[in-house]
Amino acid sequence: MRISVIGCGYLGAVHAACMAELGHDVVGVDVDERKVAELSAGRAPFFEPGLPEVLERATASGRLRFTTDMSEAAGAQVHFVAVGTPQTAGSHAADMTYVDAAVTALLPHLADGDLVVGKSTVPVGTAARLAERVRASSSGADLAWNPEFLREGFAVKDTVSPDRFVYGVPAGAGGERATALLDEVYATALATGTPRLVMDYATAELVKVSANAFLATKISFINAMAEIAEATGADVTQLADAIGHDARIGRKFLNAGLGFGGGCLPKDIRAFQARADELGLESLAFLADVDAVNLRRRAKVVDLTVELVGEVEGARVAVLGVAFKPDSDDVRDSPALDVARALHDRGASVRVHDPEANETARRVAPELDYVADVDSALRDADVVLVLTEWKQFRQLDPAHVAELVAELRIVDARAVLDLGAWRAAGFEARGLGRP
Ligand SMILES: NC(=O)c1ccc[n+]([C@@H]2O[C@H](COP(=O)([O-])OP(=O)(O)OC[C@H]3O[C@@H](n4cnc5c(N)ncnc54)[C@H](O)[C@@H]3O)[C@@H](O)[C@H]2O)c1
């Protein structure tokens, strides 16, 4: 099938490449010339495991191309809209400028029978509003909403074989047609038994934001327990293990630490709250607390660091990790980068190493000192902070680190180190919610 993907960022580039890998004929459209040039050359414009290989194969197959020219979307039957919906400056609401602009630019190129498929995460009500615009255009096209659940770091796998597909479709024959088209797009995964849930627009939109709200709440729940553990001498990791054995609770997403970040969870829970406010509902007021607990963890790591070094002005801080999570170079709303910047602002000399995110971080926080390897970050440090749980940081050897640093002090903000082993090696070692 001929497919267009409008917006080729973390979601869209992966989606376009994977759809071509599945045998479709795909054109990716983006307004960012640099990104389109990279993708056209078969290079991934960001770090995502497995994406370079898929891009290379798909580009070589001749089934994938990228352009800045929206008119090249003409001729595709299905048009995925995957542009950004960031937080609006000065408000918690989602900024819909990009989605609206993308749909406006696409409308003149639609033909009878085309299906516009929203993938971006949007406030409930968006699909119904955009469907009216699509149907009012002279094309005879229709619209579906097919929210995306991929996790950065696992984006290729999650796109090719997701946990489930959600289709938000119009009632009646239009819905049946939309469902049939999406089934054709996702035929490979559906053939392996991937669940597919068909529902109305509003429910599909809400599935996405409620899933993110639930995940954020689970993380902040365990981080709230970490705060209690810190005040009482309890160990939140043992607590998580023990309550996680209850199948109704589950152990996943119960790792206490520096909290969530990235281009989705923080802005999505804020936008969801803002939408509930618009609807006159207090139902999501608790998400303000979820957000507050999450942000307090960043402040706590700054406080722990200050406590360890005494005088923060001039202290040499080794920051290991600035990506919001491992296996990604994404630093959008990164808790790690926030902590690094806060310490820099308080006068510390911050040296950062991230295996993949040095360059993305440098673009938004050029004031920090980025180094190419772990040892350079550690050398002569007064304190070491593990802020992103990259595998190479989990495997740090206390004896090796001790040879490089000026002072034996470490903060494990991601609960990935054996604090006992570090203490045995002479370190003053601190974690979150752990004695
Ligand atoms: N990144 C994720 O893990 C993820 C997962 C699920 C859902 N989402 C949602 O997907 C959407 C995209 O997220 P992302 O992380 O890929 O964002 P992103 O910022 O990486 O990518 C958005 C892309 O859209 C392009 N764009 C903006 N306006 C355009 C226009 N008018 N025409 C064509 N291209 C345009 C931008 O240049 C950019 O490349 C968001 O709504 C996000 O919440 C993201």
Coordinates of C-alpha atoms and ligand atoms in Angstrom, one line a residue:
M1 CA 0.0 0.0 0.0
R2 CA 1.2 3.6 -0.6
I3 CA 1.5 5.4 2.7
S4 CA 2.6 8.9 3.7
V5 CA 4.0 9.8 7.1
I6 CA 3.7 13.5 8.0
G7 CA 6.3 14.4 10.7
C8 CA 9.5 12.4 10.8
G9 CA 10.7 12.8 14.4
Y10 CA 11.2 10.1 17.0
L11 CA 7.8 8.6 16.2
G12 CA 7.4 9.4 12.5
A13 CA 10.8 8.4 11.2
V14 CA 10.5 5.0 12.9
H15 CA 7.0 4.5 11.7
A16 CA 7.9 5.4 8.1
A17 CA 10.9 3.1 8.1
C18 CA 9.1 0.2 9.7
M19 CA 6.1 0.5 7.3
A20 CA 8.5 0.3 4.4
E21 CA 10.2 -2.7 6.0
L22 CA 6.7 -4.3 6.2
G23 CA 6.5 -4.0 2.4
H24 CA 4.6 -0.7 2.0
D25 CA 5.6 2.1 -0.3
V26 CA 6.3 5.0 2.0
V27 CA 7.0 8.7 1.7
G28 CA 8.0 10.6 4.8
V29 CA 7.3 14.4 4.9
D30 CA 8.8 16.8 7.3
V31 CA 9.4 20.6 7.4
D32 CA 12.9 20.1 8.9
E33 CA 15.3 20.1 5.9
R34 CA 18.2 18.9 8.0
K35 CA 16.2 15.9 9.2
V36 CA 14.9 15.1 5.7
A37 CA 18.5 15.3 4.3
E38 CA 19.8 12.9 6.9
L39 CA 16.9 10.4 6.5
S40 CA 17.2 10.6 2.7
A41 CA 20.8 9.6 3.0
G42 CA 19.6 6.6 5.0
R43 CA 20.9 8.0 8.3
A44 CA 18.9 8.2 11.5
P45 CA 18.8 11.8 12.7
F46 CA 18.6 10.5 16.4
F47 CA 19.8 7.5 18.3
E48 CA 17.3 4.6 18.3
P49 CA 18.6 1.0 18.5
G50 CA 17.8 -0.9 15.3
L51 CA 16.6 2.1 13.4
P52 CA 19.8 2.6 11.2
E53 CA 19.5 -1.0 10.0
V54 CA 15.8 -0.7 9.1
L55 CA 16.4 2.6 7.4
E56 CA 19.3 1.2 5.4
R57 CA 17.3 -1.8 4.2
A58 CA 14.1 0.2 3.5
T59 CA 16.0 2.9 1.6
A60 CA 17.9 0.3 -0.4
S61 CA 14.6 -1.5 -1.2
G62 CA 13.4 1.7 -3.0
R63 CA 10.2 1.6 -0.9
L64 CA 11.1 4.6 1.4
R65 CA 11.9 8.2 0.6
F66 CA 11.7 11.5 2.5
T67 CA 10.8 15.0 1.3
T68 CA 9.9 18.4 2.5
D69 CA 7.3 18.7 -0.2
M70 CA 3.8 17.9 1.0
S71 CA 2.5 17.5 -2.5
E72 CA 4.4 14.2 -2.6
A73 CA 1.9 12.8 -0.2
A74 CA -0.6 12.8 -3.0
G75 CA -1.2 9.3 -4.3
A76 CA -0.8 7.6 -0.9
Q77 CA -4.0 6.0 0.4
V78 CA -3.2 6.3 4.1
H79 CA -1.6 9.4 5.6
F80 CA -0.2 9.1 9.1
V81 CA 0.0 12.4 11.0
A82 CA 2.9 12.1 13.5
V83 CA 3.9 15.7 14.2
G84 CA 4.8 17.0 17.6
T85 CA 2.2 18.1 20.3
P86 CA 4.6 19.8 22.8
Q87 CA 3.5 21.7 25.9
T88 CA 2.3 25.2 25.0
A89 CA 4.6 27.9 26.4
G90 CA 3.1 29.5 29.5
S91 CA 0.3 26.8 29.8
H92 CA -0.1 23.1 30.4
A93 CA -2.2 22.5 27.3
A94 CA -0.9 20.7 24.3
D95 CA 0.2 23.0 21.5
M96 CA -1.9 21.9 18.5
T97 CA -0.2 24.3 16.0
Y98 CA 1.8 21.6 14.3
V99 CA -1.1 19.1 13.9
D100 CA -3.3 21.8 12.6
A101 CA -0.7 23.1 10.2
A102 CA 0.1 19.5 9.0
V103 CA -3.5 18.7 8.3
T104 CA -4.1 22.1 6.5
A105 CA -1.1 21.4 4.3
L106 CA -2.2 17.9 3.6
L107 CA -5.8 18.6 2.7
P108 CA -5.2 19.8 -0.9
H109 CA -3.4 16.6 -1.7
L110 CA -6.0 14.2 -0.5
A111 CA -8.1 12.1 -3.0
D112 CA -11.4 10.3 -2.7
G113 CA -11.0 7.2 -0.4
D114 CA -7.9 8.4 1.3
L115 CA -7.6 7.9 5.1
V116 CA -5.9 10.5 7.3
V117 CA -4.7 8.7 10.4
G118 CA -3.7 10.6 13.5
K119 CA -0.8 9.2 15.5
S120 CA 0.2 12.2 17.6
T121 CA -0.9 12.3 21.2
V122 CA -3.8 14.9 21.3
P123 CA -6.4 16.3 23.6
V124 CA -9.7 14.4 23.5
G125 CA -12.0 16.0 20.9
T126 CA -9.2 16.6 18.3
A127 CA -10.1 13.8 16.0
A128 CA -13.7 14.8 15.7
R129 CA -12.7 18.4 15.0
L130 CA -10.1 17.3 12.4
A131 CA -12.5 14.8 10.8
E132 CA -14.9 17.6 10.0
R133 CA -12.2 19.5 8.3
V134 CA -11.1 16.5 6.3
R135 CA -14.7 15.6 5.3
A136 CA -15.4 19.3 4.4
S137 CA -12.5 19.4 2.0
S138 CA -13.6 18.4 -1.5
S139 CA -11.5 15.2 -1.4
G140 CA -14.0 12.7 0.0
A141 CA -11.3 11.5 2.4
D142 CA -12.0 10.4 6.0
L143 CA -10.0 10.3 9.3
A144 CA -9.1 7.7 11.9
W145 CA -7.1 8.0 15.2
N146 CA -4.5 5.3 15.8
P147 CA -2.5 6.4 18.9
E148 CA 1.1 5.3 19.2
F149 CA 2.4 3.5 22.3
L150 CA 6.1 3.0 21.3
R151 CA 8.8 3.4 23.9
E152 CA 12.0 5.1 22.8
G153 CA 14.8 2.6 23.0
F154 CA 12.4 -0.1 21.8
A155 CA 10.7 1.9 19.1
V156 CA 11.4 -0.4 16.2
K157 CA 10.2 -3.5 18.0
D158 CA 7.2 -1.7 19.4
T159 CA 6.2 -0.4 15.9
V160 CA 6.6 -3.7 14.2
S161 CA 5.0 -5.8 16.9
P162 CA 3.1 -3.6 19.4
D163 CA 1.2 -4.9 22.4
R164 CA -2.0 -3.9 20.7
F165 CA -3.5 -1.6 18.0
V166 CA -6.1 0.9 18.9
Y167 CA -8.3 2.3 16.1
G168 CA -10.5 5.3 16.7
V169 CA -13.0 5.4 13.8
P170 CA -16.2 7.1 12.8
A171 CA -19.5 5.2 13.1
G172 CA -21.0 3.2 10.3
A173 CA -19.6 2.4 6.9
G174 CA -16.8 5.0 7.2
G175 CA -15.6 3.2 10.3
E176 CA -15.7 -0.2 8.5
R177 CA -13.7 1.2 5.6
A178 CA -11.1 2.9 8.0
T179 CA -10.8 -0.4 9.9
A180 CA -10.2 -2.4 6.7
L181 CA -7.5 0.0 5.5
L182 CA -5.7 0.0 8.9
D183 CA -5.9 -3.8 8.9
E184 CA -4.2 -3.9 5.5
V185 CA -1.4 -1.6 6.8
Y186 CA -0.9 -3.7 9.9
A187 CA -1.6 -7.1 8.3
T188 CA 1.8 -8.6 9.3
A189 CA 1.4 -7.9 13.0
L190 CA -2.3 -8.8 13.0
A191 CA -1.5 -12.2 11.5
T192 CA 0.5 -13.0 14.5
G193 CA -2.4 -12.4 16.8
T194 CA -1.7 -8.8 18.0
P195 CA -4.9 -7.6 19.6
R196 CA -6.7 -4.8 17.8
L197 CA -9.4 -2.7 19.5
V198 CA -11.8 -0.7 17.4
M199 CA -13.6 2.2 19.1
D200 CA -14.8 5.8 18.7
Y201 CA -12.5 8.8 18.3
A202 CA -12.8 10.0 21.9
T203 CA -12.1 6.7 23.5
A204 CA -9.1 6.1 21.3
E205 CA -7.7 9.5 22.2
L206 CA -8.3 8.8 25.8
V207 CA -6.7 5.4 25.7
K208 CA -3.3 7.0 24.9
V209 CA -3.4 9.8 27.5
S210 CA -4.9 7.6 30.2
A211 CA -2.2 5.0 29.7
N212 CA 0.5 7.6 30.1
A213 CA -1.3 9.1 33.1
F214 CA -1.4 5.6 34.7
L215 CA 2.3 5.0 34.1
A216 CA 3.3 8.4 35.4
T217 CA 1.1 7.8 38.5
K218 CA 2.8 4.4 39.1
I219 CA 6.2 5.9 39.0
S220 CA 5.3 8.8 41.2
F221 CA 3.6 6.4 43.6
I222 CA 6.8 4.5 44.3
N223 CA 8.7 7.8 44.4
A224 CA 6.3 9.0 47.1
M225 CA 7.1 5.8 49.0
A226 CA 10.7 6.7 48.5
E227 CA 10.1 10.0 50.3
I228 CA 8.5 8.1 53.2
A229 CA 11.3 5.6 53.2
E230 CA 13.8 8.4 53.4
A231 CA 12.1 9.9 56.4
T232 CA 11.8 6.5 58.2
G233 CA 14.9 4.6 57.3
A234 CA 13.0 2.1 55.2
D235 CA 14.2 0.7 51.9
V236 CA 11.9 1.5 48.9
T237 CA 13.6 -1.1 46.7
Q238 CA 12.7 -3.9 49.1
L239 CA 9.2 -2.4 49.5
A240 CA 8.8 -2.4 45.6
D241 CA 9.9 -6.0 45.4
A242 CA 7.5 -7.1 48.1
I243 CA 4.4 -5.2 46.8
G244 CA 5.3 -6.1 43.2
H245 CA 4.8 -9.8 43.9
D246 CA 1.1 -9.0 44.2
A247 CA -0.1 -9.7 40.6
R248 CA -2.7 -6.9 40.9
I249 CA 0.2 -4.4 41.5
G250 CA 3.1 -5.9 39.5
R251 CA 6.8 -5.0 39.7
K252 CA 7.1 -3.2 36.4
F253 CA 7.4 0.6 36.6
L254 CA 8.0 0.4 40.3
N255 CA 11.6 1.5 40.3
A256 CA 12.1 4.4 42.6
G257 CA 14.5 7.0 41.3
L258 CA 14.9 10.3 39.6
G259 CA 11.5 10.0 38.0
F260 CA 10.0 10.3 34.5
G261 CA 10.9 12.7 31.8
G262 CA 11.1 12.8 28.0
G263 CA 8.9 14.1 25.2
C264 CA 5.8 12.3 26.4
L265 CA 4.9 11.6 30.0
P266 CA 5.4 15.0 31.6
K267 CA 3.7 17.1 28.9
D268 CA 1.0 14.4 28.4
I269 CA -0.2 14.4 32.0
R270 CA -0.2 18.2 32.0
A271 CA -2.1 18.4 28.8
F272 CA -4.6 15.8 30.1
Q273 CA -5.2 17.8 33.2
A274 CA -5.6 21.0 31.1
R275 CA -8.2 19.2 29.0
A276 CA -10.1 18.0 32.1
D277 CA -10.1 21.6 33.4
E278 CA -11.6 22.8 30.1
L279 CA -14.3 20.2 30.4
G280 CA -15.0 21.5 33.9
L281 CA -13.9 18.3 35.6
E282 CA -11.8 17.9 38.7
S283 CA -11.2 14.2 38.0
L284 CA -7.5 14.6 37.1
A285 CA -6.5 17.0 39.9
F286 CA -4.3 14.2 41.4
L287 CA -2.0 14.5 38.3
A288 CA -0.7 17.8 39.8
D289 CA 0.6 15.7 42.7
V290 CA 2.0 13.1 40.4
D291 CA 3.9 15.9 38.6
A292 CA 5.0 17.5 41.9
V293 CA 6.3 14.2 43.4
N294 CA 8.2 13.6 40.1
L295 CA 9.8 17.1 40.1
R296 CA 10.7 16.9 43.9
R297 CA 13.0 13.9 43.1
R298 CA 15.1 16.1 40.9
A299 CA 15.4 18.6 43.8
K300 CA 16.2 15.8 46.1
V301 CA 19.2 14.7 44.0
V302 CA 20.5 18.2 44.0
D303 CA 20.1 18.4 47.8
L304 CA 21.9 15.0 48.3
T305 CA 24.8 16.2 46.1
V306 CA 25.1 19.5 48.1
E307 CA 25.0 17.5 51.3
L308 CA 27.8 15.3 50.2
V309 CA 30.1 18.0 48.9
G310 CA 29.4 20.6 51.5
E311 CA 30.3 23.6 49.4
V312 CA 28.7 23.3 45.9
E313 CA 30.4 26.5 44.6
G314 CA 33.4 25.2 42.6
A315 CA 32.7 21.5 43.4
R316 CA 33.6 19.2 40.5
V317 CA 30.6 17.1 39.7
A318 CA 30.8 14.1 37.3
V319 CA 27.3 13.6 35.7
L320 CA 26.9 10.1 34.2
G321 CA 23.9 10.3 31.9
V322 CA 21.8 13.2 30.6
A323 CA 19.3 11.3 28.3
F324 CA 15.9 11.0 29.9
K325 CA 16.3 7.2 29.7
P326 CA 18.9 4.7 28.5
D327 CA 19.1 3.7 24.9
S328 CA 18.0 7.1 23.8
D329 CA 19.6 10.5 23.0
D330 CA 16.4 12.3 23.9
V331 CA 16.9 15.0 26.5
R332 CA 13.4 16.6 26.3
D333 CA 12.4 17.3 29.9
S334 CA 15.2 15.1 31.0
P335 CA 15.4 14.8 34.9
A336 CA 19.2 14.1 34.5
L337 CA 19.8 17.2 32.5
D338 CA 17.7 19.3 34.9
V339 CA 19.9 18.1 37.8
A340 CA 23.1 18.8 35.9
R341 CA 21.9 22.3 35.1
A342 CA 20.7 23.1 38.6
L343 CA 24.1 22.2 40.0
H344 CA 25.8 24.3 37.4
D345 CA 23.6 27.2 38.2
R346 CA 24.6 26.8 41.9
G347 CA 28.3 27.2 40.9
A348 CA 29.4 23.6 40.5
S349 CA 31.8 22.6 37.7
V350 CA 29.7 20.0 35.9
R351 CA 31.3 17.5 33.6
V352 CA 28.9 15.3 31.7
H353 CA 29.2 12.0 29.9
D354 CA 26.3 10.3 28.1
P355 CA 27.0 7.5 25.6
E356 CA 24.6 9.0 23.1
A357 CA 23.0 12.3 24.3
N358 CA 26.1 14.6 24.7
E359 CA 25.2 16.3 21.4
T360 CA 21.5 16.7 21.9
A361 CA 22.1 18.0 25.4
R362 CA 24.8 20.4 24.3
R363 CA 22.2 22.0 21.9
V364 CA 20.0 22.9 24.8
A365 CA 22.5 23.2 27.6
P366 CA 25.8 24.5 26.1
E367 CA 26.9 25.8 29.4
L368 CA 27.9 22.3 30.6
D369 CA 31.2 20.6 29.9
Y370 CA 30.6 17.4 27.8
V371 CA 33.3 14.7 27.6
A372 CA 33.5 11.7 25.3
D373 CA 34.1 8.9 27.8
V374 CA 33.3 7.9 31.4
D375 CA 36.9 8.2 32.7
S376 CA 37.2 11.8 31.6
A377 CA 34.0 12.6 33.4
L378 CA 35.2 10.9 36.6
R379 CA 38.8 12.3 36.7
D380 CA 39.3 14.5 39.8
A381 CA 35.5 14.6 40.6
D382 CA 34.4 15.6 44.1
V383 CA 31.2 13.6 43.6
V384 CA 29.8 11.2 41.0
L385 CA 26.1 11.2 40.0
V386 CA 24.5 8.3 38.1
L387 CA 21.5 10.0 36.5
T388 CA 20.6 7.7 33.6
E389 CA 20.7 4.0 33.9
W390 CA 22.8 3.1 30.9
K391 CA 24.2 -0.4 31.1
Q392 CA 27.8 0.9 31.2
F393 CA 27.0 2.9 34.3
R394 CA 25.4 -0.1 36.0
Q395 CA 28.6 -2.0 35.5
L396 CA 30.9 0.6 37.0
D397 CA 33.7 -0.9 39.1
P398 CA 34.1 1.0 42.4
A399 CA 37.8 0.2 42.5
H400 CA 38.4 1.7 39.1
V401 CA 36.3 4.8 39.9
A402 CA 38.2 5.3 43.1
E403 CA 41.4 5.5 41.2
L404 CA 40.1 8.4 39.1
V405 CA 38.0 10.6 41.4
A406 CA 39.3 13.2 43.9
E407 CA 36.7 12.2 46.6
L408 CA 35.0 8.9 47.1
R409 CA 31.3 10.1 46.9
I410 CA 28.6 8.8 44.7
V411 CA 24.8 9.3 44.2
D412 CA 22.9 6.6 42.5
A413 CA 19.7 8.3 41.4
R414 CA 18.5 5.3 39.4
A415 CA 18.8 2.5 42.0
V416 CA 21.2 0.5 39.7
L417 CA 24.2 0.2 42.0
D418 CA 24.9 -2.0 44.9
L419 CA 25.4 0.7 47.5
G420 CA 26.9 -1.9 49.9
A421 CA 29.7 -2.7 47.5
W422 CA 30.5 0.9 46.9
R423 CA 30.5 1.6 50.7
A424 CA 32.8 -1.4 51.1
A425 CA 35.2 0.2 48.6
G426 CA 35.3 3.3 50.8
F427 CA 32.6 5.5 49.1
E428 CA 30.1 7.6 50.7
A429 CA 27.2 6.3 48.6
R430 CA 23.6 7.6 48.6
G431 CA 20.5 6.4 46.8
L432 CA 16.9 7.6 46.7
G433 CA 14.6 5.9 49.2
R434 CA 17.4 3.6 50.3
P435 CA 19.2 3.8 53.7
Ligands
LIG1 N1 8.5 9.9 21.0 C1 7.8 9.0 21.5 O1 8.2 8.1 22.2 C2 6.3 9.0 21.3 C3 5.5 7.9 21.6 C4 4.2 7.9 21.4 C5 3.5 9.1 20.9 N2 4.3 10.2 20.7 C6 3.6 11.4 20.2 O2 3.9 11.5 18.8 C7 4.0 12.9 18.4 C8 5.4 13.2 17.8 O3 6.3 13.0 18.8 P1 7.9 12.9 18.5 O4 8.6 12.5 19.7 O5 8.1 12.1 17.3 O6 8.2 14.4 18.2 P2 9.4 15.1 17.4 O7 9.5 16.5 17.8 O8 10.6 14.2 17.5 O9 8.9 15.0 15.9 C9 7.9 15.8 15.3 C10 8.3 16.1 13.9 O10 7.2 16.8 13.2 C11 7.8 17.7 12.3 N3 6.8 18.7 11.9 C12 6.3 19.7 12.7 N4 5.4 20.4 12.0 C13 5.3 19.8 10.8 C14 4.5 20.0 9.6 N5 3.6 21.0 9.6 N6 4.6 19.1 8.6 C15 5.5 18.1 8.6 N7 6.3 17.9 9.7 C16 6.2 18.7 10.7 C17 9.0 18.2 13.1 O11 9.9 18.9 12.2 C18 9.5 17.0 13.7 O12 10.5 16.3 12.9 C19 3.7 13.6 19.7 O13 2.3 13.9 19.7 C20 4.1 12.7 20.8 O14 3.4 12.9 22.0 C21 5.7 10.2 20.8

